[in-house]
mmCIF file of C-alpha atoms in Angstrom:
data_model
loop_
_atom_site.group_PDB
_atom_site.id
_atom_site.type_symbol
_atom_site.label_atom_id
_atom_site.label_comp_id
_atom_site.label_asym_id
_atom_site.label_seq_id
_atom_site.Cartn_x
_atom_site.Cartn_y
_atom_site.Cartn_z
ATOM 1 C CA MET A 1228 0.000 0.000 0.000
ATOM 2 C CA LYS A 1229 1.307 3.437 -0.934
ATOM 3 C CA VAL A 1230 -0.188 6.924 -0.903
ATOM 4 C CA LYS A 1231 1.163 10.393 -1.734
ATOM 5 C CA LEU A 1232 -0.197 13.403 0.165
ATOM 6 C CA LEU A 1233 -0.066 17.151 -0.161
ATOM 7 C CA GLN A 1234 -0.455 18.461 3.388
ATOM 8 C CA PHE A 1235 -0.922 22.080 4.418
ATOM 9 C CA GLY A 1236 -3.048 24.182 6.740
ATOM 10 C CA ASP A 1237 -3.410 27.608 8.339
ATOM 11 C CA LEU A 1238 -3.596 29.589 5.117
ATOM 12 C CA HIS A 1239 -6.017 32.088 6.739
ATOM 13 C CA MET A 1240 -7.448 33.347 3.465
ATOM 14 C CA ASP A 1241 -8.571 36.993 3.730
ATOM 15 C CA ALA A 1242 -6.664 37.623 6.966
ATOM 16 C CA PRO A 1243 -6.895 41.368 7.772
ATOM 17 C CA PHE A 1244 -3.142 41.960 8.291
ATOM 18 C CA LYS A 1245 -3.915 44.673 10.833
ATOM 19 C CA SER A 1246 -0.229 45.227 11.590
ATOM 20 C CA LEU A 1247 0.118 46.701 8.084
ATOM 21 C CA SER A 1248 -3.047 48.812 8.235
ATOM 22 C CA ASP A 1249 -1.106 52.092 8.425
ATOM 23 C CA MET A 1250 0.442 51.397 5.009
ATOM 24 C CA GLU A 1251 -1.979 51.934 2.144
ATOM 25 C CA GLY A 1252 -2.353 48.941 -0.127
ATOM 26 C CA LYS A 1253 -0.095 46.606 1.849
ATOM 27 C CA PRO A 1254 -2.867 44.561 3.554
ATOM 28 C CA SER A 1255 -4.607 44.066 0.195
ATOM 29 C CA GLN A 1256 -1.349 42.946 -1.393
ATOM 30 C CA ARG A 1257 -0.763 40.444 1.399
ATOM 31 C CA ARG A 1258 -4.279 39.042 0.935
ATOM 32 C CA LEU A 1259 -3.497 38.661 -2.754
ATOM 33 C CA ASP A 1260 -0.308 36.839 -1.722
ATOM 34 C CA LEU A 1261 -2.452 34.277 0.109
ATOM 35 C CA LYS A 1262 -4.351 33.546 -3.091
ATOM 36 C CA LYS A 1263 -1.124 33.174 -5.047
ATOM 37 C CA THR A 1264 0.179 30.812 -2.384
ATOM 38 C CA LEU A 1265 -2.921 28.626 -2.669
ATOM 39 C CA SER A 1266 -2.397 28.537 -6.431
ATOM 40 C CA ARG A 1267 1.195 27.367 -5.908
ATOM 41 C CA LEU A 1268 -0.030 24.703 -3.499
ATOM 42 C CA MET A 1269 -2.349 23.361 -6.163
ATOM 43 C CA ASP A 1270 0.521 23.514 -8.655
ATOM 44 C CA LEU A 1271 2.314 21.155 -6.278
ATOM 45 C CA ALA A 1272 -0.668 18.818 -6.136
ATOM 46 C CA VAL A 1273 -0.778 18.683 -9.935
ATOM 47 C CA ASP A 1274 2.969 18.377 -10.516
ATOM 48 C CA GLU A 1275 3.449 15.737 -7.816
ATOM 49 C CA LYS A 1276 0.309 13.819 -8.810
ATOM 50 C CA ALA A 1277 -0.831 13.743 -5.187
ATOM 51 C CA ASP A 1278 -3.402 11.076 -4.338
ATOM 52 C CA LEU A 1279 -4.916 13.161 -1.533
ATOM 53 C CA VAL A 1280 -4.813 16.805 -0.458
ATOM 54 C CA LEU A 1281 -5.083 17.318 3.311
ATOM 55 C CA VAL A 1282 -6.067 20.796 4.550
ATOM 56 C CA CYS A 1283 -5.529 20.871 8.308
ATOM 57 C CA GLY A 1284 -7.788 23.731 9.384
ATOM 58 C CA ASP A 1285 -7.890 27.538 9.238
ATOM 59 C CA LEU A 1286 -8.173 27.553 5.468
ATOM 60 C CA TYR A 1287 -9.930 30.920 5.651
ATOM 61 C CA GLU A 1288 -10.920 33.603 8.166
ATOM 62 C CA HIS A 1289 -14.561 33.088 9.117
ATOM 63 C CA GLY A 1290 -15.117 36.719 10.119
ATOM 64 C CA TYR A 1291 -13.486 38.287 7.057
ATOM 65 C CA THR A 1292 -13.808 35.975 4.064
ATOM 66 C CA GLY A 1293 -16.301 36.879 1.337
ATOM 67 C CA LYS A 1294 -17.966 34.705 -1.270
ATOM 68 C CA SER A 1295 -15.548 35.757 -4.001
ATOM 69 C CA SER A 1296 -12.632 34.308 -2.050
ATOM 70 C CA ILE A 1297 -14.544 31.087 -1.390
ATOM 71 C CA HIS A 1298 -15.200 30.799 -5.127
ATOM 72 C CA TYR A 1299 -11.486 31.330 -5.721
ATOM 73 C CA ILE A 1300 -10.659 28.534 -3.273
ATOM 74 C CA CYS A 1301 -13.170 26.256 -4.997
ATOM 75 C CA ASP A 1302 -11.691 27.048 -8.403
ATOM 76 C CA GLN A 1303 -8.255 26.073 -7.130
ATOM 77 C CA PHE A 1304 -9.466 22.774 -5.683
ATOM 78 C CA ALA A 1305 -11.308 22.087 -8.943
ATOM 79 C CA ARG A 1306 -7.926 21.997 -10.700
ATOM 80 C CA VAL A 1307 -7.500 18.493 -9.243
ATOM 81 C CA PRO A 1308 -11.002 17.097 -9.919
ATOM 82 C CA ASP A 1309 -9.945 13.476 -9.482
ATOM 83 C CA THR A 1310 -8.024 14.107 -6.266
ATOM 84 C CA PRO A 1311 -9.959 14.105 -2.984
ATOM 85 C CA VAL A 1312 -9.401 17.328 -1.028
ATOM 86 C CA LEU A 1313 -10.025 16.636 2.659
ATOM 87 C CA ILE A 1314 -10.594 19.627 4.938
ATOM 88 C CA ILE A 1315 -10.983 19.792 8.699
ATOM 89 C CA PRO A 1316 -12.340 23.047 10.184
ATOM 90 C CA GLY A 1317 -10.128 24.986 12.594
ATOM 91 C CA ASN A 1318 -10.735 27.639 15.217
ATOM 92 C CA HIS A 1319 -10.641 30.422 12.581
ATOM 93 C CA ASP A 1320 -12.908 28.607 10.100
ATOM 94 C CA PRO A 1321 -15.353 26.624 12.246
ATOM 95 C CA LYS A 1322 -18.204 24.696 10.697
ATOM 96 C CA LEU A 1323 -21.211 26.605 12.028
ATOM 97 C CA PRO A 1324 -24.802 27.036 10.848
ATOM 98 C CA GLY A 1325 -24.608 29.439 7.926
ATOM 99 C CA SER A 1326 -20.846 29.067 7.459
ATOM 100 C CA TYR A 1327 -19.332 28.296 4.082
ATOM 101 C CA TYR A 1328 -18.542 24.768 5.190
ATOM 102 C CA SER A 1329 -22.230 24.273 5.973
ATOM 103 C CA GLU A 1330 -23.935 26.183 3.170
ATOM 104 C CA HIS A 1331 -21.575 26.513 0.200
ATOM 105 C CA GLN A 1332 -21.765 24.031 -2.672
ATOM 106 C CA TRP A 1333 -18.222 22.674 -2.765
ATOM 107 C CA SER A 1334 -17.006 20.648 -5.742
ATOM 108 C CA SER A 1335 -17.492 16.896 -5.596
ATOM 109 C CA ASN A 1336 -13.830 16.207 -4.777
ATOM 110 C CA VAL A 1337 -13.946 18.343 -1.602
ATOM 111 C CA HIS A 1338 -14.880 16.654 1.672
ATOM 112 C CA ILE A 1339 -15.308 18.478 4.988
ATOM 113 C CA LEU A 1340 -14.397 16.068 7.792
ATOM 114 C CA GLU A 1341 -15.575 16.523 11.350
ATOM 115 C CA SER A 1342 -14.773 14.513 14.454
ATOM 116 C CA GLY A 1343 -16.076 10.989 13.920
ATOM 117 C CA ASP A 1344 -15.916 11.192 10.122
ATOM 118 C CA VAL A 1345 -13.775 8.698 8.221
ATOM 119 C CA PHE A 1346 -12.877 9.042 4.547
ATOM 120 C CA GLU A 1347 -11.786 5.861 2.814
ATOM 121 C CA TYR A 1348 -9.526 6.063 -0.218
ATOM 122 C CA SER A 1349 -9.844 2.564 -1.625
ATOM 123 C CA PRO A 1350 -7.197 2.755 -4.419
ATOM 124 C CA ALA A 1351 -4.452 2.767 -1.750
ATOM 125 C CA ASN A 1352 -6.366 1.219 1.160
ATOM 126 C CA VAL A 1353 -6.247 4.448 3.166
ATOM 127 C CA ARG A 1354 -8.524 5.704 5.907
ATOM 128 C CA VAL A 1355 -8.406 9.363 6.884
ATOM 129 C CA TYR A 1356 -10.010 10.306 10.199
ATOM 130 C CA GLY A 1357 -11.409 13.704 11.103
ATOM 131 C CA GLY A 1358 -10.865 12.981 14.800
ATOM 132 C CA LEU A 1359 -9.754 10.377 17.304
ATOM 133 C CA VAL A 1360 -11.646 7.085 17.380
ATOM 134 C CA LYS A 1361 -12.678 5.235 20.539
ATOM 135 C CA GLY A 1362 -11.056 1.943 19.651
ATOM 136 C CA PRO A 1363 -7.904 0.953 17.758
ATOM 137 C CA THR A 1364 -7.589 1.484 14.012
ATOM 138 C CA ASP A 1365 -7.533 -1.398 11.527
ATOM 139 C CA PRO A 1366 -3.865 -2.233 10.766
ATOM 140 C CA SER A 1367 -4.783 -3.538 7.318
ATOM 141 C CA PHE A 1368 -5.233 0.130 6.260
ATOM 142 C CA ILE A 1369 -2.934 3.129 6.147
ATOM 143 C CA ASN A 1370 -4.547 5.113 8.959
ATOM 144 C CA ILE A 1371 -4.189 8.901 8.898
ATOM 145 C CA LEU A 1372 -5.454 11.308 11.553
ATOM 146 C CA MET A 1373 -6.108 14.958 10.706
ATOM 147 C CA HIS A 1374 -6.108 17.266 13.715
ATOM 148 C CA HIS A 1375 -6.250 21.026 14.235
ATOM 149 C CA GLY A 1376 -5.150 21.802 17.769
ATOM 150 C CA THR A 1377 -2.417 21.470 20.358
ATOM 151 C CA LEU A 1378 -0.220 18.400 20.767
ATOM 152 C CA ASP A 1379 1.356 17.315 24.050
ATOM 153 C CA MET A 1380 0.912 20.688 25.707
ATOM 154 C CA PRO A 1381 -0.523 21.414 29.171
ATOM 155 C CA PHE A 1382 -4.265 21.022 28.807
ATOM 156 C CA ALA A 1383 -4.989 24.551 29.978
ATOM 157 C CA SER A 1384 -8.389 26.149 29.618
ATOM 158 C CA ASP A 1385 -7.211 28.151 26.593
ATOM 159 C CA ALA A 1386 -5.705 25.159 24.750
ATOM 160 C CA PHE A 1387 -7.564 24.422 21.515
ATOM 161 C CA GLN A 1388 -8.531 20.779 20.984
ATOM 162 C CA PRO A 1389 -5.555 19.340 22.882
ATOM 163 C CA ILE A 1390 -4.482 15.769 22.168
ATOM 164 C CA SER A 1391 -1.849 13.433 23.564
ATOM 165 C CA GLY A 1392 0.718 12.036 21.153
ATOM 166 C CA ARG A 1393 0.853 8.777 23.067
ATOM 167 C CA GLN A 1394 -2.915 8.368 22.780
ATOM 168 C CA VAL A 1395 -2.733 8.840 19.004
ATOM 169 C CA GLU A 1396 0.114 6.351 18.674
ATOM 170 C CA GLU A 1397 -1.587 3.756 20.874
ATOM 171 C CA LYS A 1398 -4.620 3.760 18.577
ATOM 172 C CA GLY A 1399 -2.404 2.616 15.733
ATOM 173 C CA PHE A 1400 -2.392 5.685 13.504
ATOM 174 C CA ASP A 1401 0.361 5.622 10.910
ATOM 175 C CA TYR A 1402 0.458 9.383 10.316
ATOM 176 C CA CYS A 1403 -0.967 12.475 11.996
ATOM 177 C CA ALA A 1404 -1.412 15.613 9.866
ATOM 178 C CA LEU A 1405 -1.507 18.587 12.223
ATOM 179 C CA GLY A 1406 -2.591 22.201 11.956
ATOM 180 C CA HIS A 1407 -3.079 25.186 14.317
ATOM 181 C CA PHE A 1408 0.524 26.197 15.038
ATOM 182 C CA HIS A 1409 2.256 28.129 12.275
ATOM 183 C CA SER A 1410 5.677 26.545 12.767
ATOM 184 C CA LYS A 1411 6.862 23.302 11.236
ATOM 185 C CA ILE A 1412 6.916 19.934 13.038
ATOM 186 C CA THR A 1413 8.721 17.059 11.354
ATOM 187 C CA ALA A 1414 8.599 13.437 12.561
ATOM 188 C CA GLY A 1415 7.337 14.347 16.026
ATOM 189 C CA GLY A 1416 6.403 11.851 18.727
ATOM 190 C CA GLU A 1417 8.012 8.582 19.787
ATOM 191 C CA ARG A 1418 7.182 6.933 16.463
ATOM 192 C CA GLY A 1419 7.859 10.014 14.339
ATOM 193 C CA ILE A 1420 4.334 10.175 12.887
ATOM 194 C CA PHE A 1421 3.397 13.798 13.670
ATOM 195 C CA TYR A 1422 3.781 16.402 10.920
ATOM 196 C CA ASN A 1423 2.715 20.042 10.895
ATOM 197 C CA ALA A 1424 3.592 22.055 7.786
ATOM 198 C CA GLY A 1425 2.952 25.362 9.568
ATOM 199 C CA SER A 1426 1.480 28.300 7.677
ATOM 200 C CA PRO A 1427 2.208 28.160 3.920
ATOM 201 C CA GLU A 1428 2.391 31.960 3.874
ATOM 202 C CA PRO A 1429 3.759 33.633 7.042
ATOM 203 C CA LEU A 1430 1.427 36.128 8.679
ATOM 204 C CA GLY A 1431 3.731 38.072 11.001
ATOM 205 C CA PHE A 1432 7.206 38.542 12.435
ATOM 206 C CA ASP A 1433 6.583 35.685 14.855
ATOM 207 C CA GLU A 1434 6.646 33.355 11.821
ATOM 208 C CA PRO A 1435 10.211 33.654 10.457
ATOM 209 C CA GLY A 1436 11.906 31.500 7.845
ATOM 210 C CA GLU A 1437 10.625 29.614 4.826
ATOM 211 C CA HIS A 1438 6.993 28.477 4.759
ATOM 212 C CA GLY A 1439 5.270 25.849 2.674
ATOM 213 C CA ALA A 1440 3.761 22.373 2.653
ATOM 214 C CA PHE A 1441 4.651 18.701 2.916
ATOM 215 C CA ILE A 1442 4.685 16.239 0.067
ATOM 216 C CA THR A 1443 4.469 12.972 1.986
ATOM 217 C CA VAL A 1444 4.671 9.403 0.735
ATOM 218 C CA ILE A 1445 3.465 6.682 3.118
ATOM 219 C CA GLU A 1446 4.124 3.025 2.371
ATOM 220 C CA LYS A 1447 2.866 0.081 4.409
ATOM 221 C CA ALA A 1448 2.415 -3.648 4.100
ATOM 222 C CA PRO A 1449 -0.954 -4.797 5.531
ATOM 223 C CA GLY A 1450 -0.501 -5.192 9.269
ATOM 224 C CA GLY A 1451 3.080 -3.889 9.073
ATOM 225 C CA LYS A 1452 4.801 -0.675 10.094
ATOM 226 C CA ALA A 1453 4.386 2.338 7.843
ATOM 227 C CA SER A 1454 7.381 4.152 6.376
ATOM 228 C CA ILE A 1455 7.086 7.914 5.951
ATOM 229 C CA CYS A 1456 9.008 10.113 3.526
ATOM 230 C CA ALA A 1457 7.980 13.756 3.944
ATOM 231 C CA GLU A 1458 9.591 16.519 1.898
ATOM 232 C CA PHE A 1459 9.003 20.157 2.786
ATOM 233 C CA ARG A 1460 8.358 22.415 -0.203
ATOM 234 C CA THR A 1461 8.569 26.199 0.065
ATOM 235 C CA VAL A 1462 5.640 28.066 -1.507
ATOM 236 C CA CYS A 1463 5.508 31.395 0.361
ATOM 237 C CA SER A 1464 5.487 34.710 -1.493
ATOM 238 C CA ARG A 1465 7.367 36.657 1.180
ATOM 239 C CA ARG A 1466 9.285 36.193 4.405
ATOM 240 C CA TYR A 1467 9.327 38.128 7.679
ATOM 241 C CA ILE A 1468 12.890 38.937 8.700
ATOM 242 C CA ASP A 1469 14.196 40.416 11.959
ATOM 243 C CA LEU A 1470 17.661 41.957 11.752
ATOM 244 C CA THR A 1471 19.857 43.652 14.319
ATOM 245 C CA VAL A 1472 22.440 45.870 12.633
ATOM 246 C CA ASP A 1473 25.418 47.257 14.549
ATOM 247 C CA VAL A 1474 25.976 50.807 13.291
ATOM 248 C CA SER A 1475 28.862 51.612 15.632
ATOM 249 C CA GLY A 1476 31.222 54.051 13.973
ATOM 250 C CA CYS A 1477 28.630 55.499 11.598
ATOM 251 C CA LEU A 1478 28.697 59.294 11.642
ATOM 252 C CA ASN A 1479 25.341 59.911 9.953
ATOM 253 C CA SER A 1480 22.158 58.212 8.792
ATOM 254 C CA GLU A 1481 23.463 57.956 5.219
ATOM 255 C CA GLN A 1482 26.343 55.725 6.312
ATOM 256 C CA ALA A 1483 23.998 53.654 8.460
ATOM 257 C CA ALA A 1484 21.555 53.216 5.565
ATOM 258 C CA ASP A 1485 24.303 51.838 3.319
ATOM 259 C CA LEU A 1486 25.316 49.353 6.008
ATOM 260 C CA ILE A 1487 21.700 48.296 6.607
ATOM 261 C CA ALA A 1488 21.068 47.889 2.875
ATOM 262 C CA ALA A 1489 23.976 45.450 2.615
ATOM 263 C CA GLU A 1490 22.684 43.438 5.589
ATOM 264 C CA MET A 1491 19.175 43.319 4.114
ATOM 265 C CA LYS A 1492 20.447 42.142 0.742
ATOM 266 C CA ALA A 1493 22.393 39.339 2.418
ATOM 267 C CA ALA A 1494 19.426 38.241 4.545
ATOM 268 C CA GLY A 1495 16.503 38.425 2.145
ATOM 269 C CA ARG A 1496 14.812 39.830 -0.918
ATOM 270 C CA GLU A 1497 13.117 43.076 -1.914
ATOM 271 C CA THR A 1498 9.786 41.254 -1.648
ATOM 272 C CA ASP A 1499 10.294 40.462 2.049
ATOM 273 C CA LEU A 1500 9.183 42.275 5.195
ATOM 274 C CA PHE A 1501 11.970 43.557 7.447
ATOM 275 C CA ARG A 1502 12.093 44.727 11.032
ATOM 276 C CA ILE A 1503 15.464 46.353 11.706
ATOM 277 C CA THR A 1504 16.903 47.145 15.124
ATOM 278 C CA LEU A 1505 19.861 49.525 15.152
ATOM 279 C CA SER A 1506 22.421 48.647 17.818
ATOM 280 C CA GLY A 1507 25.899 49.731 18.810
ATOM 281 C CA ARG A 1508 27.542 52.793 20.310
ATOM 282 C CA LEU A 1509 27.749 56.152 18.589
ATOM 283 C CA THR A 1510 29.985 59.131 19.180
ATOM 284 C CA ALA A 1511 28.312 61.504 21.633
ATOM 285 C CA GLY A 1512 26.069 63.916 19.760
ATOM 286 C CA ILE A 1513 25.546 61.616 16.773
ATOM 287 C CA GLN A 1514 21.920 60.589 16.219
ATOM 288 C CA MET A 1515 20.433 58.098 13.768
ATOM 289 C CA ASP A 1516 17.305 59.327 11.984
ATOM 290 C CA ALA A 1517 15.180 56.183 11.613
ATOM 291 C CA GLU A 1518 12.654 57.978 9.407
ATOM 292 C CA GLU A 1519 15.345 59.228 7.028
ATOM 293 C CA ILE A 1520 16.836 55.736 6.799
ATOM 294 C CA SER A 1521 13.398 54.249 6.108
ATOM 295 C CA VAL A 1522 12.799 56.678 3.243
ATOM 296 C CA LYS A 1523 16.190 55.904 1.714
ATOM 297 C CA LEU A 1524 15.532 52.144 1.891
ATOM 298 C CA GLU A 1525 11.827 52.111 1.035
ATOM 299 C CA ASP A 1526 12.459 50.338 -2.285
ATOM 300 C CA ALA A 1527 14.653 47.683 -0.660
ATOM 301 C CA ALA A 1528 11.736 45.821 0.943
ATOM 302 C CA PHE A 1529 7.991 45.295 0.753
ATOM 303 C CA TYR A 1530 7.773 46.553 4.342
ATOM 304 C CA LEU A 1531 10.410 48.115 6.579
ATOM 305 C CA LYS A 1532 10.304 49.176 10.214
ATOM 306 C CA ILE A 1533 13.380 50.568 11.961
ATOM 307 C CA SER A 1534 13.924 50.864 15.718
ATOM 308 C CA ASP A 1535 16.883 52.796 17.091
ATOM 309 C CA LYS A 1536 18.474 51.076 20.103
ATOM 310 C CA THR A 1537 21.899 52.694 19.732
ATOM 311 C CA GLN A 1538 23.636 54.241 22.711
ATOM 312 C CA PRO A 1539 26.157 57.067 23.023
ATOM 313 C CA ASP A 1540 29.687 55.807 23.470
ATOM 314 C CA TYR A 1541 29.999 56.652 27.170
ATOM 315 C CA ASP A 1542 31.901 54.513 29.690
ATOM 316 C CA LEU A 1543 29.199 54.716 32.344
ATOM 317 C CA GLU A 1544 31.082 52.649 34.911
ATOM 318 C CA SER A 1545 34.067 54.958 34.707
ATOM 319 C CA ILE A 1546 31.943 58.114 34.748
ATOM 320 C CA SER A 1547 29.980 56.884 37.778
ATOM 321 C CA GLN A 1548 33.254 56.833 39.766
ATOM 322 C CA GLU A 1549 33.889 60.533 39.128
ATOM 323 C CA LYS A 1550 33.436 62.947 42.053
ATOM 324 C CA GLY A 1551 31.978 65.828 40.085
ATOM 325 C CA LEU A 1552 28.548 66.559 38.627
ATOM 326 C CA ARG A 1553 28.848 63.914 35.890
ATOM 327 C CA GLY A 1554 29.587 61.208 38.438
ATOM 328 C CA VAL A 1555 26.751 62.148 40.800
ATOM 329 C CA PHE A 1556 24.251 62.445 37.943
ATOM 330 C CA THR A 1557 25.295 59.122 36.407
ATOM 331 C CA ARG A 1558 25.086 57.252 39.729
ATOM 332 C CA LYS A 1559 21.623 58.624 40.446
ATOM 333 C CA MET A 1560 20.298 57.760 36.980
ATOM 334 C CA LEU A 1561 21.784 54.251 36.981
ATOM 335 C CA GLU A 1562 20.114 53.668 40.338
ATOM 336 C CA ARG A 1563 16.777 54.805 38.916
ATOM 337 C CA ALA A 1564 17.189 52.542 35.894
ATOM 338 C CA SER A 1565 17.874 49.540 38.120
ATOM 339 C CA GLN A 1566 14.669 50.255 40.061
ATOM 340 C CA ALA A 1567 12.471 50.751 36.984
ATOM 341 C CA GLU A 1568 9.289 48.693 36.851
ATOM 342 C CA ASP A 1569 9.862 47.366 33.348
ATOM 343 C CA GLU A 1570 12.279 47.389 30.428
ATOM 344 C CA GLU A 1571 10.535 50.294 28.711
ATOM 345 C CA SER A 1572 10.800 52.479 31.813
ATOM 346 C CA ALA A 1573 14.456 51.545 32.258
ATOM 347 C CA SER A 1574 15.110 52.448 28.629
ATOM 348 C CA MET A 1575 13.537 55.882 29.141
ATOM 349 C CA VAL A 1576 15.737 56.515 32.181
ATOM 350 C CA MET A 1577 18.856 55.494 30.256
ATOM 351 C CA LYS A 1578 17.874 57.787 27.408
ATOM 352 C CA ALA A 1579 17.550 60.657 29.873
ATOM 353 C CA LEU A 1580 20.961 59.751 31.291
ATOM 354 C CA TYR A 1581 22.626 59.981 27.886
ATOM 355 C CA TYR A 1582 20.896 63.275 27.079
ATOM 356 C CA GLY A 1583 21.980 64.623 30.456
ATOM 357 C CA LEU A 1584 25.599 63.667 29.908
ATOM 358 C CA GLU A 1585 25.510 65.250 26.475
ATOM 359 C CA ALA A 1586 24.112 68.462 27.970
ATOM 360 C CA ILE A 1587 26.815 68.504 30.636
ATOM 361 C CA ASP A 1588 29.611 67.856 28.143
ATOM 362 C CA GLU A 1589 28.419 69.877 25.152
ATOM 363 C CA GLY A 1590 26.200 72.515 26.732
ATOM 364 C CA LYS A 1591 23.328 71.407 24.482
ATOM 365 C CA VAL A 1592 21.424 68.321 23.378
ATOM 366 C CA CYS A 1593 21.007 67.151 19.774
ATOM 367 C CA ILE A 1594 17.605 65.469 19.396
#
């Protein structure tokens, strides 16, 4: 027995991308990216001649998705009319009265599986389950569990559909296709049967790296142990990249921008989204203009946000030992910073310390 799967989940079609809402056109472009990513996923299904397509929840955003996007999804699934597309609802696309899963006329190859549902693919002797079964599975089949929820995490009140890996393995499942978390899991569990492709298109800076889907081949002799060969395929349109750039020694924003541009080029592409943190120590009186740098580099990325965490090049420990005004001021401010309630408050105190030292040394402050 042998079956080839395309597995993905957590596409979140029509996600609002609220973090980009202050940039005209960017949220719409990202929503278009999601559609292009789905098209590439179906390209994979066609090119790889997948026997089954498994969609592990959160295909779309229940509160935001319109009929036109659902029709687009249906058109994409219709590209593989002879391939069963098996979907389990997630927490963002629940099957509710009046929902698209309940009311929309999906193509004949699309099957919405709920807990207790079993889809049998007879050409390869495969059973795909929409939820855990009470008893053991039949070892004469390739038994696949689809699950959208948490795996082997504390079963807290806010955990979504938590399951135990051991429980899944004890029931004899050969493969568990997971969704819900947007990071990749490969060969998880004691038997290495748990796979989560993560989000095929990243949705924020907490989802770094390449994103895509699994092409998985499962082989099994009746009653024997299944062998799994899962290959991860990248399909994402863009990546979210965090960079910390040391601009020590730069004398102006122009020099810093050139340095940042080189770091961005090495780390990603112009189509990516970047969040840059400036670090390092600068000569007293030198300031980095994050807005000026952003304007200079606006064509170097789809999205760019710059945070300035540089510090003036003061030896605070040495200054704090001085007996004069600088020493007294520095000691007092360092004490306040150490007693600050949180990191943000401590940062504000340190900023005031540097401005104060600049005022003492230069007679003025450059802001």
